[in-house]
Amino acid sequence: MFFLIFINHTNFGQEKRNRINEIEIKLDSLSNSISGLSKKVDFNLNDTELPVFIRAIAREHKLNVSIASNLNQFRITQNFSNATVKNVFLYLCNEFDLTIKSLGTILNIKRYVKPYKARDIKAVYDKDKDLFSIDLQNDSLYTAFKEITNITGKNLSYALEIENQKLTSYIKEMPLESAIDKIAFANNLSVTKTKDNFYLFERALAPNQKGITDNRRQKPARYKDANFYFKVQDTVKQIIDVDFENIEIASIIKDIGYDLSINMFTTSPFTNAGNATVKANNITFDVLLTKILENTNFSFKKMNDIYYFGDNKEVSLTSTVIIPLLHRSIEIMNTPIQSNSNSSLANNSLGINGLNGNQSYYNTSNFNQNNQNYSNNLNNRNSINNNRSTFQDYSNKSDAILDLVPKKITEGLEITTDVEQNSFLVNGNAQKIEAFKAFLKTIDKPVPVILIEVMIIEVSNSSSVTTGLDLGIGDSPTTDQGTVFPSTDLTIGAASINKIIGGFNNFGALNVGKVVPNFYARIQALETNGNLKIRSTPKLSTLNGHQATLSRGERSYYAVTQTNTIGTQNPVITDVKNYYPIDADLSIGIRPLVSGDGNITLNINVLQSDFNGVQIDSEAPPGMNSREFTSTIRVKDKDIVILGGIEESSRNNSGSGVPFLARIPIIKYLFSKRTRTAQKSKLSVLIKPTIIY
């Protein structure tokens, strides 16, 4: 630190010596034309004003001298003896930091002012955060304002009389407008923000005018003791600070409107508008008008920069606007469009002949009644919930959207819908329309779209083992026939059996004998195994809160015979056979609901039914097996839900044989036939919801 101070002091001393040398050279060149500079003086001074001493030398040696008025502050006590005028002047320039300028033979003596040298001003502006920093160190106003304008893009204008004024200020990370205010205040300037976004600087004439000019109006005479103040912050955006209590609305509109220089047209006097109390900062004029006129019979409408004021019922204050919805549908969809396959079948005649040869047609009413009765007997197999929403009773689905809007907002407005443009057409008071539009913005948010990936896995395992030995006598001799591989079903005649028995004869004392020619033996041994795996991976997409359904199946028909008696004297009995469809399918219904934290609530219903091949009668409806499960679960986005695991298992072990002998171990296989079957099936459903918007 000491080294730096020493360096600066040395540089300053060298600069001063150079300046004095320049003055000496100048006086030496003037000595040829001004002889008085070479004359010698003798003076003994004691606390003498500097200008008095210089004028005394000038009179004594006939010099033309001009002395600056600001030198009156200097006084000198010194003894000069046998010194030239030139050396005395050099001494004064060195001692009192003076300089000498010449114009012909006239010497101009004044204070030395160091020439201004522009420096790099450090200024930073963060436009996104509106934070401004600057370091001004005796910089000229022109240079500083130029740098501020280049950095911020804001226009700063000033009076010519202050162009060369020096500015000193240090600002760090302050809002730009506040920084401009503090720079002006610190340098005795006033600044005003104009309507076209200029900052005008002038010299402050009074202490209370420093900084940004306060446009706060004085209290009107009629409100001498009332609290009625406001301050215009931005004339372009019409932003103001207000603070008034129990003030007439007419005066508020008139006084603030005057300062904002707005154009007003009034059709009805505000004498009955009442009073208002408001205290707010940075509020727009439009919002202020909306609030103070909210509970009155008066309103306003802004059109072409003109404010129209009057009674709410006046035609001039009504508007007709089209308000489109950006994200939601103006008509709420209750349920997805259902397939028309059933109805198309119902309208087509099957052309199947009845038992009496007459042609039978597919009767829609009978189908609806009979099929409904049958469906109720099948454990409500079509019970997928479709209780979608509370909007089912609306004849016009757009009424469901309007029902979300408070009645106070829509009161007095004529609202119609344009489904093709997804818009509301609203006619009524301009302020009520703005309130209606503002509320729609709060509910017109993007509705999430959910992709639902479903994986259906059905696995079936079956096994069967059949063994047995049949011995008997046929009507005629039996020839050898049958298969050995892969399944054994072999019939052996008497000739082959006798050959086998003959191999045992003559074996020691054993003699079995022979069988009769019509004797036969049937040997059975069969084992079957089956594995069936069905995998289906459908994908569904639906809006939040709407149900997505999937169905896959097969259709069968059953017959219903109807007997009709025609005539009374000679009655004729006819039978008509009608065929009705019945479906066995796999149906999935899923309704997702997305919560605010991104989780998804799923309402799931899965139904699987199939025909089991059992009928109580040849014309009766086919038997069906049905598996169903319903679940409500909450999961995170892209999580996988595993449902189902419905497992069916069956075992059967049956046999027939000779009494008593069929139960003796080992030899029972010679006197019986046995069948063992086992079957197992399992259904699992994996669901993965993904929010895709």
XYZ file of C-alpha atoms in Angstrom:
693
model
C 0.000 0.000 0.000
C 2.817 2.437 0.898
C 4.519 1.625 -2.387
C 1.362 2.460 -4.353
C 0.914 5.778 -2.499
C 4.534 6.637 -3.179
C 4.112 5.880 -6.877
C 0.958 8.037 -7.139
C 2.621 10.919 -5.291
C 5.663 10.694 -7.562
C 3.485 10.711 -10.679
C 1.545 13.714 -9.416
C 4.784 15.645 -8.628
C 6.214 14.880 -12.038
C 3.017 16.032 -13.746
C 3.108 19.333 -11.804
C 6.762 19.993 -12.651
C 6.045 19.416 -16.304
C 3.178 21.906 -16.157
C 5.371 24.579 -14.467
C 8.092 23.998 -17.060
C 5.556 24.597 -19.824
C 4.520 27.911 -18.174
C 8.183 28.929 -17.832
C 8.852 28.288 -21.512
C 5.754 30.288 -22.410
C 6.882 33.282 -20.216
C 10.374 33.134 -21.667
C 8.941 33.463 -25.174
C 6.774 36.395 -24.007
C 9.722 38.232 -22.391
C 10.788 39.577 -25.791
C 7.463 41.381 -26.287
C 6.599 42.009 -22.594
C 9.685 43.570 -21.026
C 8.095 43.831 -17.605
C 8.481 40.063 -17.088
C 12.251 40.488 -16.817
C 12.092 43.323 -14.258
C 12.929 42.658 -10.607
C 10.658 43.257 -7.623
C 11.011 43.766 -3.878
C 7.912 43.032 -1.776
C 7.321 42.150 1.857
C 3.817 40.641 2.165
C 1.872 39.779 5.300
C -1.541 38.112 4.859
C -2.258 39.921 1.620
C -4.954 38.906 -0.839
C -3.425 37.269 -3.889
C -5.282 39.424 -6.504
C -4.091 42.612 -4.698
C -0.468 41.500 -4.888
C -0.713 40.572 -8.609
C -2.322 43.923 -9.486
C 0.450 45.771 -7.560
C 3.120 44.025 -9.657
C 1.190 44.836 -12.847
C 0.980 48.565 -12.012
C 4.640 48.706 -11.024
C 5.918 47.116 -14.214
C 3.124 48.108 -16.626
C 1.730 44.642 -17.311
C -1.705 43.868 -18.748
C -3.159 41.283 -16.357
C -6.603 39.585 -16.112
C -7.256 37.931 -12.755
C -9.981 35.273 -12.175
C -12.499 36.236 -9.525
C -12.150 32.936 -7.629
C -8.585 33.857 -6.600
C -9.933 36.184 -3.883
C -9.952 33.259 -1.499
C -6.164 32.971 -1.498
C -3.919 35.065 0.804
C -0.146 35.255 0.759
C 2.581 35.999 3.310
C 5.960 36.091 1.619
C 9.123 38.247 1.148
C 10.322 38.741 -2.439
C 13.727 40.454 -2.916
C 15.617 40.880 -6.162
C 13.322 38.367 -7.966
C 12.107 38.756 -11.535
C 8.403 39.073 -12.257
C 8.608 35.873 -14.275
C 9.952 33.908 -11.288
C 7.331 35.422 -8.968
C 4.579 34.302 -11.341
C 6.093 30.812 -11.550
C 6.179 30.651 -7.753
C 2.492 31.645 -7.514
C 1.482 29.069 -10.148
C 3.311 26.354 -8.251
C 2.110 27.417 -4.799
C -1.569 28.082 -5.565
C -2.038 25.710 -8.508
C -2.491 28.506 -11.059
C -1.989 28.705 -14.800
C -1.252 31.606 -17.161
C -2.819 32.016 -20.594
C -1.774 34.783 -22.994
C -3.672 36.704 -25.626
C -1.251 39.090 -27.269
C 0.319 41.056 -24.382
C -2.514 40.281 -21.953
C -1.816 37.679 -19.299
C -4.819 35.712 -17.989
C -4.108 34.266 -14.519
C -6.609 31.704 -13.166
C -6.928 28.413 -11.322
C -5.584 25.357 -13.100
C -8.302 22.839 -14.051
C -7.068 19.414 -14.893
C -8.353 18.398 -18.368
C -11.199 15.842 -18.279
C -10.204 12.473 -19.574
C -13.072 10.094 -20.372
C -12.805 6.747 -18.632
C -14.566 3.420 -19.040
C -17.683 3.526 -16.910
C -18.569 0.212 -15.272
C -22.290 -0.377 -15.836
C -24.233 -3.691 -15.829
C -27.961 -4.264 -16.451
C -29.882 -7.547 -16.002
C -32.977 -6.979 -18.128
C -34.817 -10.112 -16.956
C -34.488 -9.223 -13.259
C -34.434 -5.427 -13.835
C -31.255 -5.001 -11.755
C -28.855 -2.143 -12.596
C -25.328 -1.429 -11.294
C -23.037 1.536 -12.099
C -19.948 3.263 -10.701
C -19.741 7.006 -11.538
C -16.635 8.886 -10.420
C -16.852 12.548 -11.400
C -17.894 11.583 -14.928
C -19.584 14.061 -17.239
C -23.346 13.822 -17.513
C -23.178 13.334 -21.277
C -20.730 10.416 -21.028
C -22.648 8.763 -18.167
C -26.072 9.059 -19.851
C -24.700 7.745 -23.132
C -23.352 4.653 -21.382
C -26.614 4.109 -19.441
C -28.678 4.391 -22.648
C -26.435 1.916 -24.490
C -26.592 -0.609 -21.643
C -30.314 -0.385 -20.764
C -31.966 0.811 -23.960
C -33.769 3.541 -21.975
C -33.671 7.083 -23.348
C -32.295 9.766 -20.983
C -32.678 13.383 -22.086
C -31.349 16.530 -20.343
C -31.223 20.310 -20.554
C -28.172 21.707 -22.361
C -27.154 23.730 -19.333
C -26.263 20.558 -17.386
C -24.453 18.713 -20.187
C -21.015 19.161 -18.580
C -22.125 18.529 -15.014
C -20.081 15.914 -13.229
C -21.885 12.906 -11.785
C -20.725 10.758 -8.908
C -22.760 7.815 -7.674
C -22.366 4.123 -6.873
C -25.371 1.850 -7.468
C -25.336 -1.941 -7.053
C -28.169 -4.226 -8.228
C -31.154 -1.925 -7.899
C -34.257 -1.642 -10.120
C -33.449 0.658 -13.027
C -36.046 3.307 -12.260
C -34.989 3.423 -8.620
C -31.320 3.708 -9.686
C -32.124 6.641 -11.996
C -33.988 8.291 -9.138
C -30.998 7.938 -6.784
C -28.479 9.187 -9.385
C -30.590 12.308 -9.900
C -31.077 12.851 -6.176
C -27.348 12.486 -5.367
C -26.356 15.022 -8.034
C -28.999 17.688 -7.323
C -31.119 16.884 -10.397
C -34.816 16.262 -10.981
C -36.127 13.685 -13.441
C -39.574 13.185 -14.966
C -40.796 10.098 -16.849
C -42.761 11.145 -19.923
C -45.664 9.385 -21.616
C -43.422 8.140 -24.441
C -41.055 6.507 -21.910
C -38.311 9.192 -21.822
C -36.539 10.323 -18.643
C -36.092 14.125 -18.676
C -33.374 15.586 -16.395
C -33.237 19.182 -15.136
C -31.439 21.011 -12.407
C -33.389 20.771 -9.152
C -34.569 24.191 -7.991
C -35.508 23.020 -4.496
C -34.505 20.131 -2.213
C -37.945 18.475 -2.529
C -37.606 18.383 -6.336
C -34.533 16.135 -6.361
C -35.010 12.660 -7.826
C -38.088 11.537 -9.754
C -40.669 14.316 -9.747
C -43.568 13.507 -7.435
C -46.810 13.822 -9.348
C -48.926 13.347 -6.244
C -51.783 15.800 -6.432
C -52.719 18.147 -3.661
C -55.972 17.643 -1.840
C -58.893 19.408 -3.493
C -60.302 22.211 -1.394
C -63.491 20.254 -0.731
C -61.329 17.419 0.717
C -59.081 19.549 2.841
C -59.346 17.218 5.814
C -59.834 13.996 3.810
C -57.384 11.300 2.819
C -57.259 11.702 -0.975
C -53.862 11.093 -2.563
C -52.572 9.363 -5.655
C -49.297 9.133 -7.532
C -48.830 8.426 -11.230
C -46.109 5.805 -11.685
C -46.395 5.262 -15.439
C -48.499 7.402 -17.751
C -48.161 4.972 -20.669
C -49.329 1.840 -18.842
C -51.600 3.969 -16.612
C -50.119 2.570 -13.401
C -50.814 4.549 -10.230
C -50.539 4.420 -6.435
C -53.793 5.372 -4.688
C -54.710 6.123 -1.111
C -58.136 7.602 -0.469
C -60.885 7.045 2.054
C -64.616 7.659 1.594
C -64.139 9.838 -1.500
C -66.788 10.462 -4.149
C -66.323 8.151 -7.130
C -67.025 11.026 -9.499
C -64.056 12.990 -8.081
C -61.769 9.944 -8.221
C -62.472 9.352 -11.913
C -62.224 13.040 -12.800
C -58.996 13.890 -10.915
C -57.035 10.732 -11.769
C -58.265 10.803 -15.359
C -57.075 14.405 -15.661
C -53.533 13.522 -14.556
C -53.455 10.518 -16.910
C -54.693 12.707 -19.786
C -57.366 10.211 -20.790
C -60.327 10.930 -23.054
C -63.658 10.491 -21.272
C -67.277 10.529 -22.411
C -70.045 10.440 -19.800
C -73.687 9.766 -20.652
C -75.020 9.833 -17.081
C -73.848 11.904 -14.097
C -72.060 10.071 -11.300
C -73.919 11.948 -8.577
C -75.447 8.731 -7.245
C -72.391 6.522 -7.746
C -71.451 6.821 -4.070
C -68.081 6.903 -2.336
C -65.096 4.547 -2.357
C -62.107 3.715 -0.152
C -59.020 2.222 -1.801
C -55.363 1.894 -0.874
C -53.172 0.151 -3.434
C -49.782 0.404 -5.106
C -49.030 -0.208 -8.791
C -52.669 -0.605 -9.795
C -53.850 0.103 -13.322
C -56.551 2.659 -13.982
C -58.809 0.013 -15.589
C -58.604 -2.253 -12.546
C -59.308 0.694 -10.245
C -62.411 1.612 -12.258
C -63.621 -1.986 -12.225
C -63.323 -2.220 -8.446
C -64.896 1.112 -7.505
C -67.826 0.663 -9.950
C -68.351 -3.027 -9.176
C -71.294 -2.648 -6.794
C -72.855 0.409 -8.411
C -75.328 0.963 -11.220
C -72.602 2.530 -13.340
C -70.054 1.007 -15.657
C -67.486 1.941 -18.287
C -66.342 0.785 -21.683
C -62.988 1.469 -23.352
C -62.981 1.805 -27.108
C -60.374 3.505 -29.321
C -58.621 5.004 -26.264
C -61.846 6.682 -25.148
C -63.534 5.813 -21.846
C -67.343 5.783 -21.981
C -69.098 6.066 -18.603
C -72.767 5.657 -17.864
C -75.582 3.508 -16.507
C -75.236 -0.272 -16.764
C -78.358 -0.585 -18.912
C -77.301 1.865 -21.587
C -76.820 0.379 -25.024
C -73.588 2.314 -25.572
C -71.951 0.365 -22.743
C -72.907 -3.087 -24.021
C -70.593 -5.230 -26.118
C -70.749 -8.398 -28.152
C -67.604 -10.487 -28.130
C -66.512 -13.960 -29.174
C -64.556 -15.820 -26.498
C -62.794 -18.940 -27.832
C -61.672 -21.740 -25.546
C -58.035 -22.598 -26.128
C -57.675 -25.901 -24.284
C -61.070 -27.274 -23.300
C -64.009 -28.358 -25.445
C -67.056 -26.138 -25.288
C -69.176 -29.303 -25.420
C -68.219 -31.734 -22.682
C -68.082 -35.289 -24.010
C -70.110 -37.579 -21.780
C -69.024 -40.964 -23.132
C -67.128 -42.125 -26.218
C -69.119 -42.993 -29.327
C -70.283 -46.595 -29.023
C -70.141 -49.198 -31.767
C -73.263 -49.577 -33.888
C -72.606 -53.232 -34.753
C -75.408 -54.553 -32.543
C -77.991 -52.184 -33.932
C -77.049 -52.998 -37.501
C -77.487 -56.686 -36.837
C -80.819 -56.079 -35.206
C -82.134 -54.306 -38.279
C -81.180 -57.104 -40.688
C -83.468 -60.137 -41.229
C -81.712 -63.419 -40.729
C -83.981 -65.315 -43.164
C -83.976 -68.549 -41.148
C -86.942 -70.917 -41.684
C -89.072 -71.979 -38.750
C -90.180 -75.498 -38.052
C -93.350 -75.016 -40.053
C -91.524 -73.744 -43.106
C -92.449 -70.094 -42.542
C -89.715 -67.455 -42.750
C -88.696 -65.918 -39.403
C -87.345 -62.420 -38.946
C -85.076 -61.043 -36.271
C -87.492 -59.264 -33.945
C -85.861 -56.228 -32.360
C -88.316 -55.753 -29.518
C -88.265 -59.437 -28.633
C -84.504 -59.429 -28.779
C -84.241 -56.501 -26.426
C -86.603 -58.058 -23.927
C -85.377 -61.637 -24.043
C -81.734 -60.804 -24.287
C -82.059 -58.410 -21.367
C -83.663 -61.092 -19.254
C -80.950 -63.538 -20.179
C -78.217 -61.025 -19.488
C -79.568 -60.451 -15.987
C -79.255 -64.186 -15.384
C -75.596 -64.207 -16.408
C -74.347 -62.441 -13.290
C -74.754 -59.055 -14.965
C -71.914 -59.846 -17.328
C -72.137 -56.459 -19.031
C -71.689 -54.551 -15.778
C -68.820 -52.268 -16.825
C -69.527 -49.022 -15.018
C -70.261 -46.068 -17.200
C -71.202 -43.586 -14.497
C -68.959 -41.039 -16.139
C -69.985 -37.621 -14.933
C -72.718 -35.453 -13.572
C -73.263 -33.854 -16.985
C -75.583 -36.575 -18.308
C -78.762 -34.595 -17.708
C -77.723 -31.577 -19.790
C -79.456 -31.340 -23.143
C -76.696 -29.014 -24.329
C -73.319 -30.178 -23.063
C -71.943 -26.614 -23.207
C -74.301 -25.851 -20.313
C -72.036 -28.056 -18.224
C -69.144 -25.606 -18.753
C -71.389 -22.641 -17.979
C -72.555 -24.354 -14.810
C -68.980 -24.059 -13.510
C -69.207 -20.264 -13.720
C -70.741 -18.535 -10.666
C -74.247 -17.229 -11.355
C -73.171 -13.757 -10.224
C -70.762 -13.532 -13.159
C -73.183 -14.703 -15.863
C -76.124 -12.717 -14.531
C -77.347 -10.251 -17.150
C -75.298 -11.780 -19.983
C -76.690 -13.428 -23.116
C -74.462 -16.432 -23.830
C -74.703 -18.676 -26.863
C -72.282 -21.280 -28.143
C -70.608 -21.922 -31.464
C -69.552 -25.577 -31.381
C -67.795 -25.406 -34.742
C -65.542 -22.573 -33.545
C -65.377 -23.892 -29.955
C -66.355 -20.406 -28.753
C -68.870 -18.516 -26.653
C -70.774 -15.598 -28.157
C -71.478 -13.180 -25.293
C -73.609 -10.026 -25.319
C -74.024 -7.698 -22.375
C -72.334 -5.180 -20.112
C -68.659 -4.705 -21.007
C -67.448 -5.109 -17.411
C -69.450 -8.271 -16.843
C -68.062 -9.675 -20.078
C -64.527 -8.947 -18.868
C -65.297 -10.698 -15.571
C -66.724 -13.674 -17.476
C -63.665 -13.770 -19.739
C -61.292 -13.582 -16.756
C -63.030 -16.509 -15.042
C -62.933 -18.620 -18.209
C -59.162 -18.161 -18.288
C -58.928 -19.749 -14.843
C -60.731 -22.925 -15.969
C -59.546 -23.025 -19.583
C -56.486 -25.114 -18.821
C -54.986 -27.979 -20.835
C -56.818 -31.234 -20.121
C -54.346 -34.105 -19.662
C -54.357 -36.917 -22.209
C -53.527 -40.332 -20.796
C -52.102 -43.198 -22.833
C -53.154 -46.513 -21.311
C -51.126 -49.572 -22.279
C -52.857 -52.836 -21.429
C -51.236 -56.276 -21.477
C -53.646 -59.215 -21.171
C -52.032 -62.560 -20.412
C -54.098 -65.763 -20.293
C -52.344 -69.093 -19.634
C -54.022 -72.508 -19.776
C -52.388 -75.867 -18.874
C -54.120 -79.225 -19.330
C -53.065 -82.895 -18.968
C -54.898 -86.226 -19.377
C -53.871 -89.899 -18.822
C -56.070 -92.815 -19.977
C -55.102 -96.514 -19.375
C -57.097 -99.751 -19.608
C -57.414 -103.370 -20.776
C -60.636 -104.692 -22.357
C -61.127 -108.498 -22.695
C -64.201 -109.974 -24.384
C -65.810 -112.259 -26.971
C -67.042 -110.778 -30.201
C -69.609 -111.915 -32.742
C -66.866 -112.996 -35.111
C -63.128 -113.529 -35.015
C -61.220 -110.220 -34.603
C -58.202 -109.262 -36.638
C -55.269 -107.393 -35.168
C -55.524 -103.597 -35.660
C -54.779 -100.219 -33.952
C -51.919 -97.815 -33.230
C -48.923 -98.136 -30.944
C -47.266 -94.674 -31.239
C -47.726 -91.875 -30.296
C -50.875 -93.147 -28.573
C -51.590 -96.791 -27.871
C -55.015 -98.131 -28.892
C -54.477 -101.717 -29.998
C -56.999 -104.534 -30.559
C -55.554 -108.107 -30.662
C -57.471 -111.120 -32.077
C -57.622 -114.720 -30.781
C -54.884 -115.983 -33.142
C -52.302 -113.562 -31.827
C -53.357 -114.161 -28.245
C -53.006 -117.927 -28.661
C -49.508 -117.422 -30.060
C -48.584 -115.436 -26.977
C -50.131 -118.095 -24.701
C -48.311 -120.820 -26.672
C -45.007 -119.255 -25.712
C -45.842 -119.932 -22.075
C -47.054 -123.542 -22.710
C -44.522 -126.312 -22.293
C -42.701 -123.995 -19.883
C -42.171 -126.583 -17.166
C -45.411 -127.999 -15.863
C -47.359 -124.782 -16.887
C -50.041 -125.244 -19.550
C -52.384 -122.193 -19.917
C -54.413 -123.452 -22.844
C -56.057 -121.485 -25.675
C -58.781 -118.867 -26.090
C -61.878 -119.286 -28.261
C -61.730 -117.970 -31.858
C -64.018 -114.946 -31.157
C -61.968 -113.765 -28.159
C -60.259 -110.321 -28.371
C -58.149 -108.023 -26.161
C -58.070 -104.165 -26.424
C -55.162 -102.290 -24.841
C -55.381 -98.471 -24.304
C -52.646 -96.107 -23.030
C -52.845 -92.358 -23.802
C -51.289 -89.278 -22.204
C -51.943 -85.722 -23.481
C -50.530 -82.363 -22.349
C -51.470 -78.889 -23.532
C -50.121 -75.388 -22.868
C -51.910 -72.320 -24.238
C -50.681 -68.760 -23.737
C -52.587 -65.798 -25.144
C -50.990 -62.371 -24.988
C -52.710 -59.182 -26.141
C -51.235 -55.657 -25.897
C -53.842 -53.039 -26.876
C -53.239 -49.293 -26.330
C -55.912 -46.755 -25.455
C -55.840 -42.972 -25.143
C -58.434 -40.841 -23.407
C -58.933 -37.422 -21.843
C -58.687 -36.963 -18.117
C -61.886 -38.110 -16.419
C -63.250 -39.883 -19.517
C -63.690 -43.628 -19.826
C -61.763 -45.742 -22.322
C -63.202 -49.143 -23.221
C -61.946 -52.203 -25.067
C -63.963 -55.264 -26.081
C -63.059 -58.462 -27.920
C -65.191 -61.576 -28.225
C -67.375 -63.951 -30.227
C -71.083 -64.240 -30.888
C -73.360 -67.274 -30.806
C -77.103 -67.692 -31.321
C -79.826 -69.588 -29.527
C -83.323 -70.407 -30.732
C -86.649 -69.436 -29.195
C -89.742 -71.138 -30.586
C -92.948 -69.150 -30.480
C -96.313 -70.950 -30.909
C -99.157 -68.920 -32.420
C -102.818 -69.945 -32.703
C -104.643 -68.395 -35.638
C -108.426 -68.505 -35.886
C -111.191 -69.641 -33.491
C -113.527 -72.017 -35.373
C -110.764 -73.780 -37.259
C -107.667 -72.794 -35.333
C -104.304 -73.192 -37.013
C -101.260 -73.646 -34.828
C -97.967 -72.374 -36.180
C -94.528 -72.454 -34.703
C -92.030 -69.699 -35.410
C -88.413 -70.097 -34.439
C -86.425 -66.928 -33.742
C -82.668 -66.833 -33.230
C -81.123 -64.382 -30.776
C -77.455 -63.491 -30.370
C -75.394 -63.849 -27.229
C -71.828 -62.601 -26.837
C -68.865 -63.919 -24.946
C -66.011 -61.443 -24.812
C -63.207 -59.799 -22.917
C -64.167 -56.235 -21.950
C -62.029 -53.629 -20.201
C -63.232 -50.244 -18.978
C -60.769 -47.730 -17.502
C -61.414 -44.164 -16.308
C -58.289 -42.166 -15.283
C -58.199 -39.067 -13.080
C -54.988 -37.008 -12.897
C -54.389 -35.199 -9.608
C -52.407 -32.016 -9.048
C -49.275 -33.886 -7.945
C -49.138 -35.878 -11.185
C -50.483 -39.140 -9.737
C -53.243 -41.004 -11.561
C -56.326 -42.589 -10.017
C -57.632 -45.470 -12.137
C -61.153 -46.874 -11.960
C -60.851 -50.290 -13.642
C -63.396 -52.935 -14.587
C -62.352 -56.150 -16.387
C -64.833 -58.795 -17.539
C -63.969 -62.073 -19.268
C -66.610 -64.528 -20.407
C -66.468 -67.544 -22.730
C -68.680 -70.406 -23.821
C -68.145 -73.647 -21.903
C -69.887 -75.931 -24.423
C -72.593 -77.022 -21.986
C -76.253 -76.641 -22.972
C -79.251 -77.851 -21.020
C -81.029 -78.308 -24.343
C -80.020 -78.297 -27.985
C -81.876 -75.015 -28.513
C -81.076 -73.479 -25.134
C -78.564 -70.655 -24.767
C -75.004 -71.931 -24.521
C -73.434 -72.145 -21.104
C -70.930 -69.477 -20.171
C -68.104 -69.005 -17.707
C -67.498 -65.452 -16.481
C -64.641 -63.812 -14.580
C -64.835 -60.178 -13.488
C -62.907 -57.853 -11.217
C -63.213 -54.155 -10.400
C -60.562 -51.996 -8.771
C -59.827 -48.369 -7.921
C -56.139 -47.665 -7.472
C -53.818 -44.647 -7.338
C -50.442 -44.868 -9.105
C -47.651 -42.612 -10.283
C -47.157 -41.668 -13.904
C -45.752 -44.612 -15.933
C -46.143 -47.092 -13.053
C -47.443 -50.579 -13.898
C -50.533 -52.005 -12.199
C -50.973 -55.787 -12.072
C -54.556 -56.961 -11.689
C -56.229 -60.307 -12.001
C -54.414 -63.478 -11.254
C -57.812 -65.193 -11.428
C -56.934 -68.879 -11.455
C -59.170 -71.873 -12.125
C -57.981 -75.419 -11.373
C -59.794 -78.744 -11.835
C -58.788 -82.408 -11.354
C -60.668 -85.625 -12.247
C -59.646 -89.216 -11.467
C -62.225 -91.790 -12.634
C -62.173 -95.499 -13.516
C -64.259 -98.613 -14.167
C -63.469 -102.310 -13.801
C -64.320 -105.745 -12.374
C -65.624 -105.504 -8.839
C -63.110 -106.309 -6.170
C -60.386 -107.207 -8.711
C -60.215 -103.574 -9.909
C -59.045 -102.564 -6.413
C -56.222 -105.068 -5.923
C -52.822 -103.423 -6.367
C -50.834 -104.326 -9.476
C -53.344 -106.703 -10.994
C -56.034 -103.997 -10.930
C -54.614 -102.647 -14.210
C -55.631 -105.958 -15.887
C -59.218 -105.684 -14.753
C -60.027 -101.931 -15.028
C -59.894 -98.798 -17.169
C -58.815 -95.476 -15.583
C -58.803 -91.805 -16.701
C -57.028 -88.890 -14.911
C -57.419 -85.277 -16.094
C -56.055 -81.985 -14.721
C -56.697 -78.454 -16.036
C -55.511 -75.001 -14.848
C -56.080 -71.509 -16.333
C -54.978 -68.041 -15.158
C -55.871 -64.528 -16.346
C -53.667 -61.482 -15.550
C -53.995 -57.873 -16.722
C -51.104 -55.362 -16.622
C -51.986 -51.659 -17.000
C -49.496 -48.815 -17.519
C -50.885 -45.236 -17.631
C -48.743 -42.432 -19.120
C -49.615 -38.726 -19.120
C -48.817 -37.431 -22.626
C -50.851 -34.156 -22.797
